[in-house]
Amino acid sequence: MPEDTTDHPLLQNLNPPQMEAVMHTEGPLLILAGAGSGKTTVITRRIAWLIEEKGAHPGSILAMTFTNKAAEEMRDRVAQLVSVPVAQLWVSTFHSFCTRILRREGERTPVGRDFVIFDPSDQKSLMKQVLAELKMSEKQFHPRRVLEVISDFKNRCLLPEEAVEEALDPWTRKVLDAYTLYQKGLRNHRACDFDDLLLYTERLFRDDAMQQIYGDRFRYLLVDEYQDTNRAQYLLVQHLARRHHNLCVVGDEDQSIYGWRGADIRNILDFQRDFPEAVQIKLEQNYRSTQSILDAASTVIANNAQRLGKTLWTERGVGEPITFRLNDDGRAEAEWVVSKIQDARRFDRDIKIAVLYRANWQSRQMEEALRGANLPYKLVGGTKFYERQEVKDLLSYLRLIANPYDLQSFRRAVSSPTRGVGPTTLAKIEGAIPENGTALEGVAILLKAGELKGRAARELHRFVELFYRAANEASALGLAGLVRWTLHESGYLQMLEDEGTLEAEGRVRNLEEFLSAAAECESLGLRLSEFLDRVTLAADADQVDQSIELSLMTIHCAKGLEFPIVFVVGMEEEVFPNRQARETDEGLEEERRLFYVAITRAKAKLYLSGARRRRIMGTEMLGMPSRFLRELPEGALEHPIRWGTELYQAGQGAWTPERARGGSGASVATELTRIRSFFDKVRATAQVGSERETLPPASMPASELSAPSLPVPGEAWPKGTRIQSPRFGRGVITAATGSGEGLTYTIRFAEAGEKRIVARFGMLEREG
DNA sequence: CTAACATGTTCAGCC
DNA sequence: AACATGTTAG
């Protein structure tokens, strides 16, 4: 390699394979990037290299990421590396990219350009209608299951008539009938579900002219997380790459964890077959984790058959051994995790920690324990903001404004707040919808004909008028103005205010938050339909904030992230590996990859835990230890595990009825001191290359650490704290719930009695 | 028509 | 244990 190029700022601090990956710009390239191997750095430098060194126009580069958040971060990082504006750079998720294309070219699809995007709950209610119409019993045809099968077809780019050969049994043939009618329903609504976005776009790109236009335009393609692409995404990429073959895919077959939504691991395994001239580069040096953590990950994943094979290595030291803790039940497990977090906090007040679990329901017990200990945390995922009832209600109005064909939204909007319209009236309205017409037109026809009476007639008149007025005033009001206007004119806000309950108050707050989201999007220049797209395509992973000290999330959500300290809870059979997944070999291999992902999130210290007893769906269950514990390398755990009457040790293929070795491992103090020294080393070497690198700040004086319950802003005051409120006078905190902005105190006031007060609004002051 | 209550179902992961 | 759906009383 010539001397002068290695001096290039875009190549600084890169290892040889990383450099090669950055500089390889023409022709297909497969980058096999192991966990923590500096993948993101390579991708961003490569894009910058294309622009700065190859003179590529930013608008000729298309990069696909897995989350919107990752796309945003990538664009920011590229912007810092290059001297030209990057606004024209296309960095987005597959779904956002497809939405953008369909809004532009969509008059050629069955739903036109002004479609709405159906979320899973919209899909489900449409499917229920379909099943009812076809007289298919929901007992036999679980709506969710039927949608899953349809989704599988769509992910393989098969429309109903094309799936006939695949539908061999009578059950699947009936599902195909439902599929046909379901698509018809979507067309009538002018709606796409998530899969349609990919499917329709892929169809568009089958066209030569489209390939010509977009294939020319996007001279350089880059696909991240290639191991997680499904057939539709794969074909889409093939269409776009056909002209230039300048396709760079980055992936890691060991981190493929989305098989259940159609991801096909063969896409990455077969890349060399698709592009025989492809160059393959392996990034195997890990800049993230200690040797112990890496050893554990490698040993576990070696049990999988479907691999290309990589060997991760690190220059970091051995580090701390992995700690496993067996607890009596779920509550004890959560409390143990809390105590370990507190130990770590005492030592380094804002060290970043993540608690990871297999499924969202496992977060509850963790949350309870954290609240009990007054530890602030951020829960990622679970019930999403945009899935809350009040937000969905408001959205139904906005969606109806954007697309009056959306009958699902009509139904929702018309009965929230209630307008005296029940099933009977609703059926009448739907019967009155003209061919290719909207529900609002249907109502107008009935009103004119005098077929509606009483309260329903009065309210429906206002309701229809609301939408005519909205159409007229939308542009003058602006996005946020329109949202606020809708909130008032619909009577929705009034309804909540009339309720006067604490719950209703919370809902109003959520709607206010929604309003500020709208204002933010307005300032970005988004129009209503674009705002709605963004809302619907928002993912859990998008709300990850790496500056949060303590995060709770699923392992899926944690992919691509890293934390100094990681807990993986629920290490039991049936929980992890999950009950359904462990039934097939492929399922089990995917669970193992998931465990691999979990392990490799940790930089310095990995804690694993399990529980002997756990409440699952209300009933107490006895658990067996996860088989993955057994797959850890010998000596990875400090002690053998005694579970029930049996004894069990890492690195052994089977249960062994041996005597447990006594003694406890390192004390908390020495354990944490060693983690500290790890970080000192990390800081000293300050390597580039880890994904979303965040180094912990310098430690604080011991005197500050030992002080109990510091009045940290944003942290809850303990029970018994005396406070002063401008409205109610003096009082004492008797309880606290929620956290962050939702932190709410229950306070016993000297005069006013007991009140619940939201900390953010209460203007409370601590006394004394 | 609506709200409250009773019963049945789910807890796998997500764009 | 939480949620969705179905039933019943007002």
PDB file of C-alpha atoms in Angstrom, chain A residues 190-401:
ATOM      1  CA  ARG A 190     -55.836   3.344   0.070  1.00  0.00           C
ATOM      2  CA  ALA A 191     -53.517   1.724   2.587  1.00  0.00           C
ATOM      3  CA  CYS A 192     -50.246  -0.169   2.658  1.00  0.00           C
ATOM      4  CA  ASP A 193     -49.131  -2.409   5.451  1.00  0.00           C
ATOM      5  CA  PHE A 194     -45.428  -2.537   6.299  1.00  0.00           C
ATOM      6  CA  ASP A 195     -44.794  -5.424   3.950  1.00  0.00           C
ATOM      7  CA  ASP A 196     -46.598  -3.732   1.062  1.00  0.00           C
ATOM      8  CA  LEU A 197     -44.090  -0.901   1.177  1.00  0.00           C
ATOM      9  CA  LEU A 198     -41.341  -3.326   0.253  1.00  0.00           C
ATOM     10  CA  LEU A 199     -43.435  -5.455  -2.056  1.00  0.00           C
ATOM     11  CA  TYR A 200     -44.839  -2.604  -4.150  1.00  0.00           C
ATOM     12  CA  THR A 201     -41.473  -0.915  -4.430  1.00  0.00           C
ATOM     13  CA  GLU A 202     -39.833  -4.145  -5.497  1.00  0.00           C
ATOM     14  CA  ARG A 203     -42.531  -4.503  -8.201  1.00  0.00           C
ATOM     15  CA  LEU A 204     -41.859  -0.996  -9.418  1.00  0.00           C
ATOM     16  CA  PHE A 205     -38.180  -1.710  -9.753  1.00  0.00           C
ATOM     17  CA  ARG A 206     -38.802  -4.778 -11.882  1.00  0.00           C
ATOM     18  CA  ASP A 207     -39.526  -2.300 -14.602  1.00  0.00           C
ATOM     19  CA  ASP A 208     -36.559  -1.582 -16.876  1.00  0.00           C
ATOM     20  CA  ALA A 209     -37.248   2.117 -17.048  1.00  0.00           C
ATOM     21  CA  MET A 210     -37.344   2.395 -13.270  1.00  0.00           C
ATOM     22  CA  GLN A 211     -34.110   0.424 -12.980  1.00  0.00           C
ATOM     23  CA  GLN A 212     -32.574   2.773 -15.459  1.00  0.00           C
ATOM     24  CA  ILE A 213     -33.625   5.926 -13.651  1.00  0.00           C
ATOM     25  CA  TYR A 214     -32.814   4.841 -10.113  1.00  0.00           C
ATOM     26  CA  GLY A 215     -29.971   2.516 -11.015  1.00  0.00           C
ATOM     27  CA  ASP A 216     -28.241   5.437 -12.715  1.00  0.00           C
ATOM     28  CA  ARG A 217     -28.973   7.794  -9.944  1.00  0.00           C
ATOM     29  CA  PHE A 218     -27.691   5.600  -7.123  1.00  0.00           C
ATOM     30  CA  ARG A 219     -24.231   4.813  -8.325  1.00  0.00           C
ATOM     31  CA  TYR A 220     -23.064   3.549  -4.950  1.00  0.00           C
ATOM     32  CA  LEU A 221     -25.172   1.268  -2.775  1.00  0.00           C
ATOM     33  CA  LEU A 222     -24.490   0.283   0.770  1.00  0.00           C
ATOM     34  CA  VAL A 223     -26.563  -2.094   2.862  1.00  0.00           C
ATOM     35  CA  ASP A 224     -25.931  -2.490   6.559  1.00  0.00           C
ATOM     36  CA  GLU A 225     -27.091  -5.523   8.557  1.00  0.00           C
ATOM     37  CA  TYR A 226     -27.292  -7.467   5.328  1.00  0.00           C
ATOM     38  CA  GLN A 227     -27.806 -10.727   7.210  1.00  0.00           C
ATOM     39  CA  ASP A 228     -31.208  -9.432   8.254  1.00  0.00           C
ATOM     40  CA  THR A 229     -32.596  -8.675   4.812  1.00  0.00           C
ATOM     41  CA  ASN A 230     -35.559 -10.641   3.509  1.00  0.00           C
ATOM     42  CA  ARG A 231     -36.304 -11.721  -0.036  1.00  0.00           C
ATOM     43  CA  ALA A 232     -38.089  -8.496  -0.971  1.00  0.00           C
ATOM     44  CA  GLN A 233     -35.235  -6.359   0.305  1.00  0.00           C
ATOM     45  CA  TYR A 234     -32.755  -8.637  -1.386  1.00  0.00           C
ATOM     46  CA  LEU A 235     -34.469  -8.319  -4.759  1.00  0.00           C
ATOM     47  CA  LEU A 236     -34.804  -4.589  -4.337  1.00  0.00           C
ATOM     48  CA  VAL A 237     -31.063  -4.310  -3.843  1.00  0.00           C
ATOM     49  CA  GLN A 238     -30.391  -6.570  -6.819  1.00  0.00           C
ATOM     50  CA  HIS A 239     -32.539  -4.356  -9.050  1.00  0.00           C
ATOM     51  CA  LEU A 240     -30.735  -1.246  -7.961  1.00  0.00           C
ATOM     52  CA  ALA A 241     -27.293  -2.787  -8.231  1.00  0.00           C
ATOM     53  CA  ARG A 242     -27.828  -4.274 -11.655  1.00  0.00           C
ATOM     54  CA  ARG A 243     -26.357  -1.339 -13.540  1.00  0.00           C
ATOM     55  CA  HIS A 244     -23.216  -0.537 -11.605  1.00  0.00           C
ATOM     56  CA  HIS A 245     -22.518  -3.493  -9.359  1.00  0.00           C
ATOM     57  CA  ASN A 246     -21.177  -0.977  -6.872  1.00  0.00           C
ATOM     58  CA  LEU A 247     -22.813  -2.737  -3.997  1.00  0.00           C
ATOM     59  CA  CYS A 248     -21.254  -2.914  -0.590  1.00  0.00           C
ATOM     60  CA  VAL A 249     -23.004  -5.088   1.954  1.00  0.00           C
ATOM     61  CA  VAL A 250     -22.014  -5.276   5.579  1.00  0.00           C
ATOM     62  CA  GLY A 251     -23.134  -7.983   7.879  1.00  0.00           C
ATOM     63  CA  ASP A 252     -22.429 -10.692  10.381  1.00  0.00           C
ATOM     64  CA  GLU A 253     -24.153 -14.021   9.992  1.00  0.00           C
ATOM     65  CA  ASP A 254     -23.664 -14.636  13.695  1.00  0.00           C
ATOM     66  CA  GLN A 255     -25.894 -11.672  14.475  1.00  0.00           C
ATOM     67  CA  SER A 256     -28.804 -12.658  12.272  1.00  0.00           C
ATOM     68  CA  ILE A 257     -31.767 -12.487  14.618  1.00  0.00           C
ATOM     69  CA  TYR A 258     -34.722 -11.592  12.429  1.00  0.00           C
ATOM     70  CA  GLY A 259     -35.485 -14.884  10.729  1.00  0.00           C
ATOM     71  CA  TRP A 260     -39.032 -14.707  12.081  1.00  0.00           C
ATOM     72  CA  ARG A 261     -39.810 -11.709   9.982  1.00  0.00           C
ATOM     73  CA  GLY A 262     -38.536 -13.214   6.793  1.00  0.00           C
ATOM     74  CA  ALA A 263     -34.843 -12.394   7.008  1.00  0.00           C
ATOM     75  CA  ASP A 264     -32.966 -14.952   4.984  1.00  0.00           C
ATOM     76  CA  ILE A 265     -29.489 -15.704   6.221  1.00  0.00           C
ATOM     77  CA  ARG A 266     -28.704 -17.146   2.798  1.00  0.00           C
ATOM     78  CA  ASN A 267     -28.627 -13.628   1.378  1.00  0.00           C
ATOM     79  CA  ILE A 268     -25.290 -13.075   3.061  1.00  0.00           C
ATOM     80  CA  LEU A 269     -24.061 -16.648   2.803  1.00  0.00           C
ATOM     81  CA  ASP A 270     -24.644 -16.595  -0.967  1.00  0.00           C
ATOM     82  CA  PHE A 271     -23.324 -13.139  -1.770  1.00  0.00           C
ATOM     83  CA  GLN A 272     -20.244 -14.572  -3.483  1.00  0.00           C
ATOM     84  CA  ARG A 273     -22.505 -16.667  -5.677  1.00  0.00           C
ATOM     85  CA  ASP A 274     -24.628 -13.664  -6.680  1.00  0.00           C
ATOM     86  CA  PHE A 275     -21.526 -11.615  -7.449  1.00  0.00           C
ATOM     87  CA  PRO A 276     -18.644 -13.929  -8.386  1.00  0.00           C
ATOM     88  CA  GLU A 277     -16.319 -10.942  -8.710  1.00  0.00           C
ATOM     89  CA  ALA A 278     -17.089  -9.828  -5.183  1.00  0.00           C
ATOM     90  CA  VAL A 279     -14.281  -9.016  -2.806  1.00  0.00           C
ATOM     91  CA  GLN A 280     -14.662 -10.229   0.750  1.00  0.00           C
ATOM     92  CA  ILE A 281     -13.153  -8.520   3.738  1.00  0.00           C
ATOM     93  CA  LYS A 282     -13.347  -9.765   7.297  1.00  0.00           C
ATOM     94  CA  LEU A 283     -13.160  -7.412  10.230  1.00  0.00           C
ATOM     95  CA  GLU A 284     -12.164  -9.589  13.121  1.00  0.00           C
ATOM     96  CA  GLN A 285     -10.432  -7.327  15.566  1.00  0.00           C
ATOM     97  CA  ASN A 286     -12.771  -6.394  18.360  1.00  0.00           C
ATOM     98  CA  TYR A 287     -12.322  -3.000  19.999  1.00  0.00           C
ATOM     99  CA  ARG A 288     -15.099  -3.325  22.486  1.00  0.00           C
ATOM    100  CA  SER A 289     -14.913  -6.178  24.930  1.00  0.00           C
ATOM    101  CA  THR A 290     -12.485  -7.926  27.213  1.00  0.00           C
ATOM    102  CA  GLN A 291     -11.042 -11.311  26.369  1.00  0.00           C
ATOM    103  CA  SER A 292     -13.310 -13.141  28.819  1.00  0.00           C
ATOM    104  CA  ILE A 293     -16.401 -11.707  27.226  1.00  0.00           C
ATOM    105  CA  LEU A 294     -15.163 -12.439  23.745  1.00  0.00           C
ATOM    106  CA  ASP A 295     -14.205 -16.004  24.698  1.00  0.00           C
ATOM    107  CA  ALA A 296     -17.661 -16.596  26.057  1.00  0.00           C
ATOM    108  CA  ALA A 297     -19.253 -15.271  22.876  1.00  0.00           C
ATOM    109  CA  SER A 298     -17.007 -17.298  20.581  1.00  0.00           C
ATOM    110  CA  THR A 299     -17.470 -20.541  22.477  1.00  0.00           C
ATOM    111  CA  VAL A 300     -21.233 -20.175  22.506  1.00  0.00           C
ATOM    112  CA  ILE A 301     -21.592 -19.337  18.827  1.00  0.00           C
ATOM    113  CA  ALA A 302     -19.286 -22.201  17.810  1.00  0.00           C
ATOM    114  CA  ASN A 303     -22.263 -24.474  18.507  1.00  0.00           C
ATOM    115  CA  ASN A 304     -24.006 -23.143  15.414  1.00  0.00           C
ATOM    116  CA  ALA A 305     -23.681 -24.904  12.062  1.00  0.00           C
ATOM    117  CA  GLN A 306     -24.852 -22.129   9.707  1.00  0.00           C
ATOM    118  CA  ARG A 307     -21.745 -19.939   9.668  1.00  0.00           C
ATOM    119  CA  LEU A 308     -19.138 -18.443   7.406  1.00  0.00           C
ATOM    120  CA  GLY A 309     -16.779 -18.438  10.340  1.00  0.00           C
ATOM    121  CA  LYS A 310     -14.876 -15.595  11.919  1.00  0.00           C
ATOM    122  CA  THR A 311     -12.446 -15.465  14.774  1.00  0.00           C
ATOM    123  CA  LEU A 312     -12.748 -12.392  16.906  1.00  0.00           C
ATOM    124  CA  TRP A 313      -9.725 -11.271  18.813  1.00  0.00           C
ATOM    125  CA  THR A 314      -8.841  -8.331  20.993  1.00  0.00           C
ATOM    126  CA  GLU A 315      -5.816  -6.588  22.368  1.00  0.00           C
ATOM    127  CA  ARG A 316      -7.686  -5.791  25.543  1.00  0.00           C
ATOM    128  CA  GLY A 317      -6.877  -7.693  28.675  1.00  0.00           C
ATOM    129  CA  VAL A 318      -8.601 -10.723  30.078  1.00  0.00           C
ATOM    130  CA  GLY A 319     -10.834  -8.585  32.269  1.00  0.00           C
ATOM    131  CA  GLU A 320     -13.446  -9.690  34.724  1.00  0.00           C
ATOM    132  CA  PRO A 321     -14.982 -13.133  34.676  1.00  0.00           C
ATOM    133  CA  ILE A 322     -18.659 -13.413  33.945  1.00  0.00           C
ATOM    134  CA  THR A 323     -20.891 -13.477  36.988  1.00  0.00           C
ATOM    135  CA  PHE A 324     -23.898 -15.748  37.107  1.00  0.00           C
ATOM    136  CA  ARG A 325     -26.447 -15.521  39.881  1.00  0.00           C
ATOM    137  CA  LEU A 326     -29.232 -17.979  40.515  1.00  0.00           C
ATOM    138  CA  ASN A 327     -32.150 -16.472  42.412  1.00  0.00           C
ATOM    139  CA  ASP A 328     -35.168 -17.992  44.106  1.00  0.00           C
ATOM    140  CA  ASP A 329     -37.697 -16.123  42.048  1.00  0.00           C
ATOM    141  CA  GLY A 330     -38.145 -13.261  39.626  1.00  0.00           C
ATOM    142  CA  ARG A 331     -38.434 -10.661  42.320  1.00  0.00           C
ATOM    143  CA  ALA A 332     -35.223 -11.770  44.004  1.00  0.00           C
ATOM    144  CA  GLU A 333     -33.536 -11.674  40.632  1.00  0.00           C
ATOM    145  CA  ALA A 334     -34.620  -8.091  40.036  1.00  0.00           C
ATOM    146  CA  GLU A 335     -33.505  -7.080  43.505  1.00  0.00           C
ATOM    147  CA  TRP A 336     -30.130  -8.682  42.969  1.00  0.00           C
ATOM    148  CA  VAL A 337     -29.682  -6.754  39.743  1.00  0.00           C
ATOM    149  CA  VAL A 338     -30.637  -3.543  41.544  1.00  0.00           C
ATOM    150  CA  SER A 339     -28.094  -4.180  44.275  1.00  0.00           C
ATOM    151  CA  LYS A 340     -25.372  -4.790  41.716  1.00  0.00           C
ATOM    152  CA  ILE A 341     -26.316  -1.588  39.922  1.00  0.00           C
ATOM    153  CA  GLN A 342     -26.106   0.316  43.180  1.00  0.00           C
ATOM    154  CA  ASP A 343     -22.671  -1.155  43.859  1.00  0.00           C
ATOM    155  CA  ALA A 344     -21.485   0.015  40.490  1.00  0.00           C
ATOM    156  CA  ARG A 345     -23.040   3.462  40.965  1.00  0.00           C
ATOM    157  CA  ARG A 346     -21.294   3.932  44.260  1.00  0.00           C
ATOM    158  CA  PHE A 347     -18.101   3.415  42.390  1.00  0.00           C
ATOM    159  CA  ASP A 348     -18.879   5.412  39.280  1.00  0.00           C
ATOM    160  CA  ARG A 349     -22.007   7.462  39.473  1.00  0.00           C
ATOM    161  CA  ASP A 350     -22.841   7.606  35.813  1.00  0.00           C
ATOM    162  CA  ILE A 351     -21.447   4.459  34.324  1.00  0.00           C
ATOM    163  CA  LYS A 352     -23.712   3.225  31.542  1.00  0.00           C
ATOM    164  CA  ILE A 353     -25.572   0.039  32.285  1.00  0.00           C
ATOM    165  CA  ALA A 354     -28.070  -2.019  30.336  1.00  0.00           C
ATOM    166  CA  VAL A 355     -30.433  -4.702  31.542  1.00  0.00           C
ATOM    167  CA  LEU A 356     -31.346  -6.974  28.653  1.00  0.00           C
ATOM    168  CA  TYR A 357     -34.051  -9.592  28.383  1.00  0.00           C
ATOM    169  CA  ARG A 358     -35.575 -11.900  25.813  1.00  0.00           C
ATOM    170  CA  ALA A 359     -39.131 -10.549  25.841  1.00  0.00           C
ATOM    171  CA  ASN A 360     -40.758  -7.298  26.806  1.00  0.00           C
ATOM    172  CA  TRP A 361     -42.921  -8.710  29.583  1.00  0.00           C
ATOM    173  CA  GLN A 362     -39.789  -9.405  31.594  1.00  0.00           C
ATOM    174  CA  SER A 363     -39.277  -5.693  32.142  1.00  0.00           C
ATOM    175  CA  ARG A 364     -42.077  -5.347  34.662  1.00  0.00           C
ATOM    176  CA  GLN A 365     -40.419  -6.914  37.624  1.00  0.00           C
ATOM    177  CA  MET A 366     -37.223  -5.046  36.878  1.00  0.00           C
ATOM    178  CA  GLU A 367     -39.131  -1.789  36.799  1.00  0.00           C
ATOM    179  CA  GLU A 368     -40.793  -2.468  40.120  1.00  0.00           C
ATOM    180  CA  ALA A 369     -37.476  -3.156  41.798  1.00  0.00           C
ATOM    181  CA  LEU A 370     -35.869  -0.070  40.264  1.00  0.00           C
ATOM    182  CA  ARG A 371     -38.717   2.170  41.339  1.00  0.00           C
ATOM    183  CA  GLY A 372     -38.569   0.702  44.805  1.00  0.00           C
ATOM    184  CA  ALA A 373     -34.911   1.682  44.967  1.00  0.00           C
ATOM    185  CA  ASN A 374     -35.534   5.116  43.438  1.00  0.00           C
ATOM    186  CA  LEU A 375     -33.150   4.388  40.612  1.00  0.00           C
ATOM    187  CA  PRO A 376     -33.979   6.340  37.466  1.00  0.00           C
ATOM    188  CA  TYR A 377     -34.042   4.266  34.307  1.00  0.00           C
ATOM    189  CA  LYS A 378     -35.237   4.380  30.739  1.00  0.00           C
ATOM    190  CA  LEU A 379     -37.407   1.645  29.354  1.00  0.00           C
ATOM    191  CA  VAL A 380     -37.004   1.158  25.623  1.00  0.00           C
ATOM    192  CA  GLY A 381     -39.861  -0.470  23.765  1.00  0.00           C
ATOM    193  CA  GLY A 382     -42.901  -2.117  25.236  1.00  0.00           C
ATOM    194  CA  THR A 383     -46.099  -0.209  24.663  1.00  0.00           C
ATOM    195  CA  LYS A 384     -45.021   2.473  22.299  1.00  0.00           C
ATOM    196  CA  PHE A 385     -45.962   6.069  22.615  1.00  0.00           C
ATOM    197  CA  TYR A 386     -47.786   6.085  19.312  1.00  0.00           C
ATOM    198  CA  GLU A 387     -49.764   3.017  20.312  1.00  0.00           C
ATOM    199  CA  ARG A 388     -51.406   4.681  23.279  1.00  0.00           C
ATOM    200  CA  GLN A 389     -55.128   4.963  23.006  1.00  0.00           C
ATOM    201  CA  GLU A 390     -55.352   8.747  23.100  1.00  0.00           C
ATOM    202  CA  VAL A 391     -52.567   9.115  20.550  1.00  0.00           C
ATOM    203  CA  LYS A 392     -54.170   6.596  18.233  1.00  0.00           C
ATOM    204  CA  ASP A 393     -57.492   8.403  18.591  1.00  0.00           C
ATOM    205  CA  LEU A 394     -55.973  11.701  17.606  1.00  0.00           C
ATOM    206  CA  LEU A 395     -54.065  10.016  14.808  1.00  0.00           C
ATOM    207  CA  SER A 396     -57.291   8.621  13.395  1.00  0.00           C
ATOM    208  CA  TYR A 397     -58.525  12.183  12.831  1.00  0.00           C
ATOM    209  CA  LEU A 398     -55.286  13.220  11.190  1.00  0.00           C
ATOM    210  CA  ARG A 399     -55.195  10.155   9.031  1.00  0.00           C
ATOM    211  CA  LEU A 400     -58.728  10.753   7.913  1.00  0.00           C
ATOM    212  CA  ILE A 401     -57.808  14.301   6.966  1.00  0.00           C
TER     213      ILE A 401
END
